[in-house]
mmCIF file with all atom_site columns, C-alpha atoms in Angstrom:
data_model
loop_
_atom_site.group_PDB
_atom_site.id
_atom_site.type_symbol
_atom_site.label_atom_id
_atom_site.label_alt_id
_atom_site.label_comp_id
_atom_site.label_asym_id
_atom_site.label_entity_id
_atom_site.label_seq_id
_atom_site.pdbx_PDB_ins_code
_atom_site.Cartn_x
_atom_site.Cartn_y
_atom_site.Cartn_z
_atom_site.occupancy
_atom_site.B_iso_or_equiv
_atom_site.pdbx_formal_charge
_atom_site.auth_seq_id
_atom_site.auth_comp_id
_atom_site.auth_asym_id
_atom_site.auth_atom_id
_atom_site.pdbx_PDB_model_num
ATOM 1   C CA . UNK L 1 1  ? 66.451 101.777 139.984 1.00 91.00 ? 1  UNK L CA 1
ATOM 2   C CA . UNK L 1 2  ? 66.344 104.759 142.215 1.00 95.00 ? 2  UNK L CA 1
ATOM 3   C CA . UNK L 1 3  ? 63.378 107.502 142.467 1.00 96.00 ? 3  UNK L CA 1
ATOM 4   C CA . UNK L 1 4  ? 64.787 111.095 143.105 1.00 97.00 ? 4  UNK L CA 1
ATOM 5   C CA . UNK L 1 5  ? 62.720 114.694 143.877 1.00 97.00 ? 5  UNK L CA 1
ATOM 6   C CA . UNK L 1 6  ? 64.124 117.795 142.479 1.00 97.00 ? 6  UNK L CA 1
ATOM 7   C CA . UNK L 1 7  ? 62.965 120.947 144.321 1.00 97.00 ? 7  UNK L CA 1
ATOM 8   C CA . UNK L 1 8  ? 64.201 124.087 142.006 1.00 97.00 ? 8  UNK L CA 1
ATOM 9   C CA . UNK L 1 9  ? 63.129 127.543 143.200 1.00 96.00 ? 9  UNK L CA 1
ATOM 10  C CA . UNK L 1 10 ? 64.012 131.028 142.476 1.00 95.00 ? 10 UNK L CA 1
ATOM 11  C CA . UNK L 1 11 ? 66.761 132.664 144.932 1.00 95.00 ? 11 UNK L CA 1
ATOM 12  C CA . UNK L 1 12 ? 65.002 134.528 147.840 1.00 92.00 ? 12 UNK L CA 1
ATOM 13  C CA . UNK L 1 13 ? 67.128 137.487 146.721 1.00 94.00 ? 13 UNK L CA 1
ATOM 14  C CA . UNK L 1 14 ? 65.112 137.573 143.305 1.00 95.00 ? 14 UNK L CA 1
ATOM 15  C CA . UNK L 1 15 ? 61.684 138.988 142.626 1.00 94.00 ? 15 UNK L CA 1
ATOM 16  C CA . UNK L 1 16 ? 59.206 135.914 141.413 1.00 95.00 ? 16 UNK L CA 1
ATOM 17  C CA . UNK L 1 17 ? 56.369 137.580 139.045 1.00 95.00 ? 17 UNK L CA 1
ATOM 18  C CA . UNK L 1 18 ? 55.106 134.319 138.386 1.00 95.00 ? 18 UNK L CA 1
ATOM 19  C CA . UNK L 1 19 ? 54.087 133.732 142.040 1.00 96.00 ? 19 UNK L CA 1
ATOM 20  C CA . UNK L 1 20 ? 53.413 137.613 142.692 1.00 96.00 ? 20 UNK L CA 1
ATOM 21  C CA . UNK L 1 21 ? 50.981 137.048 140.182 1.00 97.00 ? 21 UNK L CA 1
ATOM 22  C CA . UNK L 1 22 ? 49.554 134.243 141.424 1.00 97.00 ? 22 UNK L CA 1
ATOM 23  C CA . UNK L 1 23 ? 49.073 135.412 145.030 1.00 97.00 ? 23 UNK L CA 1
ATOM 24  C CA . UNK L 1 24 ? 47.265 138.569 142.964 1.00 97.00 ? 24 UNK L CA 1
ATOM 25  C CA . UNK L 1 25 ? 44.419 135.935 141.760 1.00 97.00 ? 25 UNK L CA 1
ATOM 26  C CA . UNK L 1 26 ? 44.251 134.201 145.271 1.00 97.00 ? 26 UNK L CA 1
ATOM 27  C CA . UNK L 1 27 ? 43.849 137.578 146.418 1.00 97.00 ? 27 UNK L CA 1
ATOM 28  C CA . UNK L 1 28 ? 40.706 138.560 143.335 1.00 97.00 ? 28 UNK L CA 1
ATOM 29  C CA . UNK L 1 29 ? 39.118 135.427 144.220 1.00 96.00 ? 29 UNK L CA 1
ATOM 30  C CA . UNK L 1 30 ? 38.793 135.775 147.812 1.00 96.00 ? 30 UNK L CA 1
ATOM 31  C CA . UNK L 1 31 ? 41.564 134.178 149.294 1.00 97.00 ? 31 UNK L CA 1
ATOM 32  C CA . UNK L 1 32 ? 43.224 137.217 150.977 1.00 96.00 ? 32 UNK L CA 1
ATOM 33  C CA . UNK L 1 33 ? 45.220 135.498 153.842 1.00 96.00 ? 33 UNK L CA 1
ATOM 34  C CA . UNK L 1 34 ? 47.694 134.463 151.260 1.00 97.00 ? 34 UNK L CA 1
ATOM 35  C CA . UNK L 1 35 ? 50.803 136.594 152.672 1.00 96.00 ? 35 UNK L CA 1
ATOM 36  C CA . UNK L 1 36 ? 53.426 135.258 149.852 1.00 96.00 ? 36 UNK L CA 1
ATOM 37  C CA . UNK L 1 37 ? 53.352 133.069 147.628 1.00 96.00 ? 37 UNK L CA 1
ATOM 38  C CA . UNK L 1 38 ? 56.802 131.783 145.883 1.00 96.00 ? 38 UNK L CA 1
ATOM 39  C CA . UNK L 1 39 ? 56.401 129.357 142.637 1.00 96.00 ? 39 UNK L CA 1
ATOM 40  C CA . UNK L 1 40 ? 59.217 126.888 141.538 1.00 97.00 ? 40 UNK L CA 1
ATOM 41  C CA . UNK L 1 41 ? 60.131 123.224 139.983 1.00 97.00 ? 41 UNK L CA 1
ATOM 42  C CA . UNK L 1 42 ? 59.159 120.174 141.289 1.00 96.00 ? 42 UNK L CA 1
ATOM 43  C CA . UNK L 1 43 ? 60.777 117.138 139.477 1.00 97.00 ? 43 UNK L CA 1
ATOM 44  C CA . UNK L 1 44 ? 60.395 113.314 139.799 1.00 96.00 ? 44 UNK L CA 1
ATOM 45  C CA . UNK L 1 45 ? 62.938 111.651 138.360 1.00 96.00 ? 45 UNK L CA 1
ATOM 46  C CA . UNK L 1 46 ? 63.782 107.511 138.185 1.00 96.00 ? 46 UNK L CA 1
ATOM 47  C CA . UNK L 1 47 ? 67.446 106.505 138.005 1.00 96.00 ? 47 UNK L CA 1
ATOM 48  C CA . UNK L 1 48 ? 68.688 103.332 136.040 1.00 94.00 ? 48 UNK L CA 1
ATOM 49  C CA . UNK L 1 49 ? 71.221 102.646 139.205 1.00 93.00 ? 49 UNK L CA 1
ATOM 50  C CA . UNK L 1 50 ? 71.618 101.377 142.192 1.00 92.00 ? 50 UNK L CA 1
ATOM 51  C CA . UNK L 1 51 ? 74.354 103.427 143.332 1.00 94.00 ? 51 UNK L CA 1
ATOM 52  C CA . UNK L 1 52 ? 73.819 106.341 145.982 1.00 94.00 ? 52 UNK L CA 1
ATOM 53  C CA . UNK L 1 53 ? 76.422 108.454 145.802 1.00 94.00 ? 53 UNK L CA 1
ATOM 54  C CA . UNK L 1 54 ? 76.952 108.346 142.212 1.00 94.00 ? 54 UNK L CA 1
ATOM 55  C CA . UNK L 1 55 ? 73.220 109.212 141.951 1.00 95.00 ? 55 UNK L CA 1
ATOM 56  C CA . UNK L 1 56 ? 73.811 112.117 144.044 1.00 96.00 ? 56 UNK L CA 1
ATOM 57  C CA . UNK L 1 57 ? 76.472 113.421 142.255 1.00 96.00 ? 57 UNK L CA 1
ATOM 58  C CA . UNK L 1 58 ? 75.326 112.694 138.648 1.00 96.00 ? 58 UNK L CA 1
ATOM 59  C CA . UNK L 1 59 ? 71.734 114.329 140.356 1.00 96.00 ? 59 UNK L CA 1
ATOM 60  C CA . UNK L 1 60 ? 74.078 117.449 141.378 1.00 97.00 ? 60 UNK L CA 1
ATOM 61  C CA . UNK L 1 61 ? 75.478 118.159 138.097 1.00 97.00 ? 61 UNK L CA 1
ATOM 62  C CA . UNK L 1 62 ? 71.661 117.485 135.867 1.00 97.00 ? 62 UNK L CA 1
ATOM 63  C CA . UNK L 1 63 ? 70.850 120.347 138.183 1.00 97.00 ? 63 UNK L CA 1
ATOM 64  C CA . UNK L 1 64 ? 74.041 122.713 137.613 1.00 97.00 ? 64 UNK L CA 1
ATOM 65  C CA . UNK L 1 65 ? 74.241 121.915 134.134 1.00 96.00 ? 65 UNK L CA 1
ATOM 66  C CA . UNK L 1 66 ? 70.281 121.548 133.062 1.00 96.00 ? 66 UNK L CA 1
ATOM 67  C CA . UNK L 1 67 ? 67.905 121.796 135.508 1.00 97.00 ? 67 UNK L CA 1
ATOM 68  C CA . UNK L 1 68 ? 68.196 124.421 137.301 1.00 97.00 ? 68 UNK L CA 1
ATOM 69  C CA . UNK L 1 69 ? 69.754 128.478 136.592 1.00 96.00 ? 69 UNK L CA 1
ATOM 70  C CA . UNK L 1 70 ? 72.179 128.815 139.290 1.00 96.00 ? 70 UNK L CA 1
ATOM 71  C CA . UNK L 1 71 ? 72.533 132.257 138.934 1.00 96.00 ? 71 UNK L CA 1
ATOM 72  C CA . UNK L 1 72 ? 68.963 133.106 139.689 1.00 96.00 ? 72 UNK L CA 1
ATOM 73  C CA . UNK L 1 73 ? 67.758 129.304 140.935 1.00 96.00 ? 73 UNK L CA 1
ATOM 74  C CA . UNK L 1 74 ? 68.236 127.289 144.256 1.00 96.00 ? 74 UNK L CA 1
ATOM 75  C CA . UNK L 1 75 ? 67.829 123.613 143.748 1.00 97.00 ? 75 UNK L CA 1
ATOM 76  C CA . UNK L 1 76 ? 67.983 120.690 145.770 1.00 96.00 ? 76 UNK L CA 1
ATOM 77  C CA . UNK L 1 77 ? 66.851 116.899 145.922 1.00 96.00 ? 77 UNK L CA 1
ATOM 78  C CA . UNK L 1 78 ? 66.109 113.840 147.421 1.00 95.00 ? 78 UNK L CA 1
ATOM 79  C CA . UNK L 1 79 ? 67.108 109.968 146.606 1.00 94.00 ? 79 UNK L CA 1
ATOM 80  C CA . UNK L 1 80 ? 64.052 107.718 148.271 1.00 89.00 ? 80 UNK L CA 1
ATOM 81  C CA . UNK L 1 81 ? 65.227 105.938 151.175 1.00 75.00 ? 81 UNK L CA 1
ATOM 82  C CA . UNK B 2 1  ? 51.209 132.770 161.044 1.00 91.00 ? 1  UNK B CA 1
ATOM 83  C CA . UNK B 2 2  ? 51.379 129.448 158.675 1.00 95.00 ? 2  UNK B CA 1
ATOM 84  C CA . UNK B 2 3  ? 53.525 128.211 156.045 1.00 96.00 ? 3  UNK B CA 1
ATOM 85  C CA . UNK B 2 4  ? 52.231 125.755 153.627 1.00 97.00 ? 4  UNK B CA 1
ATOM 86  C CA . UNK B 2 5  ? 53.833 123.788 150.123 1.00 97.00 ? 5  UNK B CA 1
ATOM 87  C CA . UNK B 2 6  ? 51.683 123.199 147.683 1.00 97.00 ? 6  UNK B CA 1
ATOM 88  C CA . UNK B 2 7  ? 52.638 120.189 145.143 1.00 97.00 ? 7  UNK B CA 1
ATOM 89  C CA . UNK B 2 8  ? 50.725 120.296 141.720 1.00 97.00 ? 8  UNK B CA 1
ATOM 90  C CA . UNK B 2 9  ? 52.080 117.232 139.462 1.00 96.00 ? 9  UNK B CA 1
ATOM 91  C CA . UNK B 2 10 ? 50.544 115.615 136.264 1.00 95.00 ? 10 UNK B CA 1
ATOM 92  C CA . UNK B 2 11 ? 48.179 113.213 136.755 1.00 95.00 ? 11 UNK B CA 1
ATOM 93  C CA . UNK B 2 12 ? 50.191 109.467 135.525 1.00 92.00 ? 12 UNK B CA 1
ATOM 94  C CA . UNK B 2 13 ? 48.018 109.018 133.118 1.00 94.00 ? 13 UNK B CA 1
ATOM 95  C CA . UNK B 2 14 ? 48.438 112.276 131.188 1.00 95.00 ? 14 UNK B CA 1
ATOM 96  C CA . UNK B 2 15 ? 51.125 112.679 129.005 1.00 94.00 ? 15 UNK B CA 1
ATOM 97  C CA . UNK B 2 16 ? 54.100 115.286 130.211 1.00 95.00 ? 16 UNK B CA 1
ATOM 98  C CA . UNK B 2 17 ? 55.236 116.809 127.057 1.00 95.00 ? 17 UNK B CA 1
ATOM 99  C CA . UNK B 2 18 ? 57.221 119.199 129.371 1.00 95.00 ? 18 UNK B CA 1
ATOM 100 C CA . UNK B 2 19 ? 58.434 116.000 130.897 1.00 96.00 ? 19 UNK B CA 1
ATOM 101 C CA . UNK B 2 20 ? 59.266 114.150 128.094 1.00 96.00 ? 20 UNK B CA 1
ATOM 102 C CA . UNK B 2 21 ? 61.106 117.434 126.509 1.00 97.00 ? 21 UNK B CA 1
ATOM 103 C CA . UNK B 2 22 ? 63.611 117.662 129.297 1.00 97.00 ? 22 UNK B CA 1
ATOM 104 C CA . UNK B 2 23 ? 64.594 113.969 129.435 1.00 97.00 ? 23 UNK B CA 1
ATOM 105 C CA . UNK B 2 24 ? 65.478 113.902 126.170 1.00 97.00 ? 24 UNK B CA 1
ATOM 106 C CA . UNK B 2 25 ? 67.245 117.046 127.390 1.00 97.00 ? 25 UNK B CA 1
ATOM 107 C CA . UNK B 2 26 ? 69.223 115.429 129.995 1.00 97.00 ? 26 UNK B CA 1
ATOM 108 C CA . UNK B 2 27 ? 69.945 112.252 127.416 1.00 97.00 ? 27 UNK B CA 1
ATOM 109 C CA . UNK B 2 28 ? 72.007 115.124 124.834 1.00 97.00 ? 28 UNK B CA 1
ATOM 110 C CA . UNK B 2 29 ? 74.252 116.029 127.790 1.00 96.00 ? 29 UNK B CA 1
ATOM 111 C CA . UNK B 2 30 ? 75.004 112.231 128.576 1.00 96.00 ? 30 UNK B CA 1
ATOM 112 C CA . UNK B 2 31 ? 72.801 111.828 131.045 1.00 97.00 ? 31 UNK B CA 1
ATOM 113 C CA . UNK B 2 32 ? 71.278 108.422 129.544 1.00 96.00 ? 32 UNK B CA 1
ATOM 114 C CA . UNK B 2 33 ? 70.059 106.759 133.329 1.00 96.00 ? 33 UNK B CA 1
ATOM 115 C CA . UNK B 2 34 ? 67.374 108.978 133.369 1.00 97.00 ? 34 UNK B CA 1
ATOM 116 C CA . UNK B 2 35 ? 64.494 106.861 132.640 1.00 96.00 ? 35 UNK B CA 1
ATOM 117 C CA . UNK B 2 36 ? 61.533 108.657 133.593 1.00 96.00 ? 36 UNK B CA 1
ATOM 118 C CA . UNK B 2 37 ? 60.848 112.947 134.400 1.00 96.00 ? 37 UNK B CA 1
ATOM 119 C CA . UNK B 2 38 ? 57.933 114.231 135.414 1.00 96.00 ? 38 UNK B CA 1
ATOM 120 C CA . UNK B 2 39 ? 57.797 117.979 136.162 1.00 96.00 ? 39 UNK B CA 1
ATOM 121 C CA . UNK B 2 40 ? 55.464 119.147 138.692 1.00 97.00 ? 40 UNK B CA 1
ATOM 122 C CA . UNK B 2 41 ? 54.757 122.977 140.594 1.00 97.00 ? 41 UNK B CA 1
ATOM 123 C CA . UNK B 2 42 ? 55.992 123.355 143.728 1.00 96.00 ? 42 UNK B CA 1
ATOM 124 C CA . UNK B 2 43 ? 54.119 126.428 145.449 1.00 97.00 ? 43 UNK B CA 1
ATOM 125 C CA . UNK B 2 44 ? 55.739 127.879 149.162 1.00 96.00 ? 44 UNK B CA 1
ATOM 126 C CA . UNK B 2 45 ? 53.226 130.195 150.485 1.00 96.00 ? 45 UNK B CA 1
ATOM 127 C CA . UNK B 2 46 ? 52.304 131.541 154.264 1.00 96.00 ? 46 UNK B CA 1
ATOM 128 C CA . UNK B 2 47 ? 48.976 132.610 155.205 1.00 96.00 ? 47 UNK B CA 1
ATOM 129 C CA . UNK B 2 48 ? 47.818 135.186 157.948 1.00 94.00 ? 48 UNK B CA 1
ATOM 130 C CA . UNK B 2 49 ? 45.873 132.485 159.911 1.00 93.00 ? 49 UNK B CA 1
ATOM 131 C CA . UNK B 2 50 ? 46.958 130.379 162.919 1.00 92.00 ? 50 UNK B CA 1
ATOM 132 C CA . UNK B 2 51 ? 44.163 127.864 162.646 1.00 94.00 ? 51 UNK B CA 1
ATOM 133 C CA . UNK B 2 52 ? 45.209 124.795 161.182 1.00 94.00 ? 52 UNK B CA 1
ATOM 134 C CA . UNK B 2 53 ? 42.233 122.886 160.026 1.00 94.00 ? 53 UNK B CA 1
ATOM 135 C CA . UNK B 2 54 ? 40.749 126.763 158.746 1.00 94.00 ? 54 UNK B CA 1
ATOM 136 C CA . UNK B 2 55 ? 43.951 126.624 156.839 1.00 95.00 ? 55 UNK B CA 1
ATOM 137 C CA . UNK B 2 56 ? 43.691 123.011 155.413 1.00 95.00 ? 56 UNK B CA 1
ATOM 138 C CA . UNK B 2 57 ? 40.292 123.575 154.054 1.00 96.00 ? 57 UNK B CA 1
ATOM 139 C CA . UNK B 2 58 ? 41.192 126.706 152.285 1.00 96.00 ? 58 UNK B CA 1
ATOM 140 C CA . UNK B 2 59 ? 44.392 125.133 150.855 1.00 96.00 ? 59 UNK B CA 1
ATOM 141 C CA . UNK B 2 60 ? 41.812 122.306 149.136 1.00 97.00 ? 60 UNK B CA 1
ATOM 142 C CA . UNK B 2 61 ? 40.148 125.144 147.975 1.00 97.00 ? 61 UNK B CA 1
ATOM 143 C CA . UNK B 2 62 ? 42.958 127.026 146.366 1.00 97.00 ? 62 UNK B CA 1
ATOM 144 C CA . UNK B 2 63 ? 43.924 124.332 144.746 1.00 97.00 ? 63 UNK B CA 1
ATOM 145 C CA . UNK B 2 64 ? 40.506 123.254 143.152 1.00 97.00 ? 64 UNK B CA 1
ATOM 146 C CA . UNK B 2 65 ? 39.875 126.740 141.797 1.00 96.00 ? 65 UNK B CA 1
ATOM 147 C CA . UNK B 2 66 ? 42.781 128.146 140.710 1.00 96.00 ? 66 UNK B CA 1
ATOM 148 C CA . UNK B 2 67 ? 46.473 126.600 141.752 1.00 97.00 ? 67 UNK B CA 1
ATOM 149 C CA . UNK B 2 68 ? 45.455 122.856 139.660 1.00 97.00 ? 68 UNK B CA 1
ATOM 150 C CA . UNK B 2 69 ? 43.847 121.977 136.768 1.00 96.00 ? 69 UNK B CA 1
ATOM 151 C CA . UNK B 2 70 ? 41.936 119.131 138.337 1.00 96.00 ? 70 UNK B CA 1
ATOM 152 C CA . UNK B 2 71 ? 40.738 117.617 135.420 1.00 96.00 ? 71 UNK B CA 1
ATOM 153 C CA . UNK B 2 72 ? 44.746 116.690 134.309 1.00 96.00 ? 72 UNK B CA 1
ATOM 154 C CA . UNK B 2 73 ? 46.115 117.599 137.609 1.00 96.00 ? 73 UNK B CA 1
ATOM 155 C CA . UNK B 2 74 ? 47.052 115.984 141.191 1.00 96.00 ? 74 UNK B CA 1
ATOM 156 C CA . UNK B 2 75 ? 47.550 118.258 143.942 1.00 97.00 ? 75 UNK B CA 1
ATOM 157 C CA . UNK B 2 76 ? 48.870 117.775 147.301 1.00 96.00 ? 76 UNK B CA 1
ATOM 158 C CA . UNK B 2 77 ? 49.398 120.185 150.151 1.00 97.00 ? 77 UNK B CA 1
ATOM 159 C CA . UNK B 2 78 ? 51.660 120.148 153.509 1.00 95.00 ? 78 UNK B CA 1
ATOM 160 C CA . UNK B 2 79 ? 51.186 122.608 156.611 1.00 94.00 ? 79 UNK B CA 1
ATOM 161 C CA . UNK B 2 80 ? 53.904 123.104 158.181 1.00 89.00 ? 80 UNK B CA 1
ATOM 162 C CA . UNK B 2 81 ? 54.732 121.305 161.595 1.00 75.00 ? 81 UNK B CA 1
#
């Protein structure tokens, strides 16, 4: 069994409403040194193997094929040690 | 200038429909080792302030009013090194 983290955020070349938004309500409710403020994915995952690299690579294409939009999305994650 | 990552995750014992939705997900594309997902926020933000503990205390109070639901919700925050 193997725990992974899956970080998915939007590209820094896209505009992120959701977390424009949010940094709008920091902002009405008094938190004004909030510069930016950029929202994504945060995924915990457990793994029915033992095996590293084909965790890695099976954890590579859940994110190309599922978990993350490539064409507006970064991902990227981590096995436990 | 700080930068600082919120995490906001379901609390273990809440359900996580949103969870749940994209396992099964991830099991239609033949991705049957997945035996647990959890989906969580992951928050990037930098605020106009140098002082770290100034900075820690109004992270904690971010998150309690408006970045988590405490009452279903974890939160954790990191300041960067």
């Amino acid at each position: 069994m193997l725990k992974a983290t899956v970080y998915v955020t939007i590209k820094k070349s896209v505009l992120d409403p959701q977390g424009v938004a949010v940094q709008g309500a920091l902002h009405s409710v008094g938190f004004q040194e909030v510069e930016s403020l950029r929202i994504g994915k945060y995924m915990e995952l457990t793994l029915d193997t033992d095996n590293r690299s084909e965790a890695e690579a099976r954890l590579r294409a859940m994110c190309e094929k599922l978990l993350a939009n490539t064409v507006i999305e970064d991902y990227r994650y981590e096995l436990e040690a």
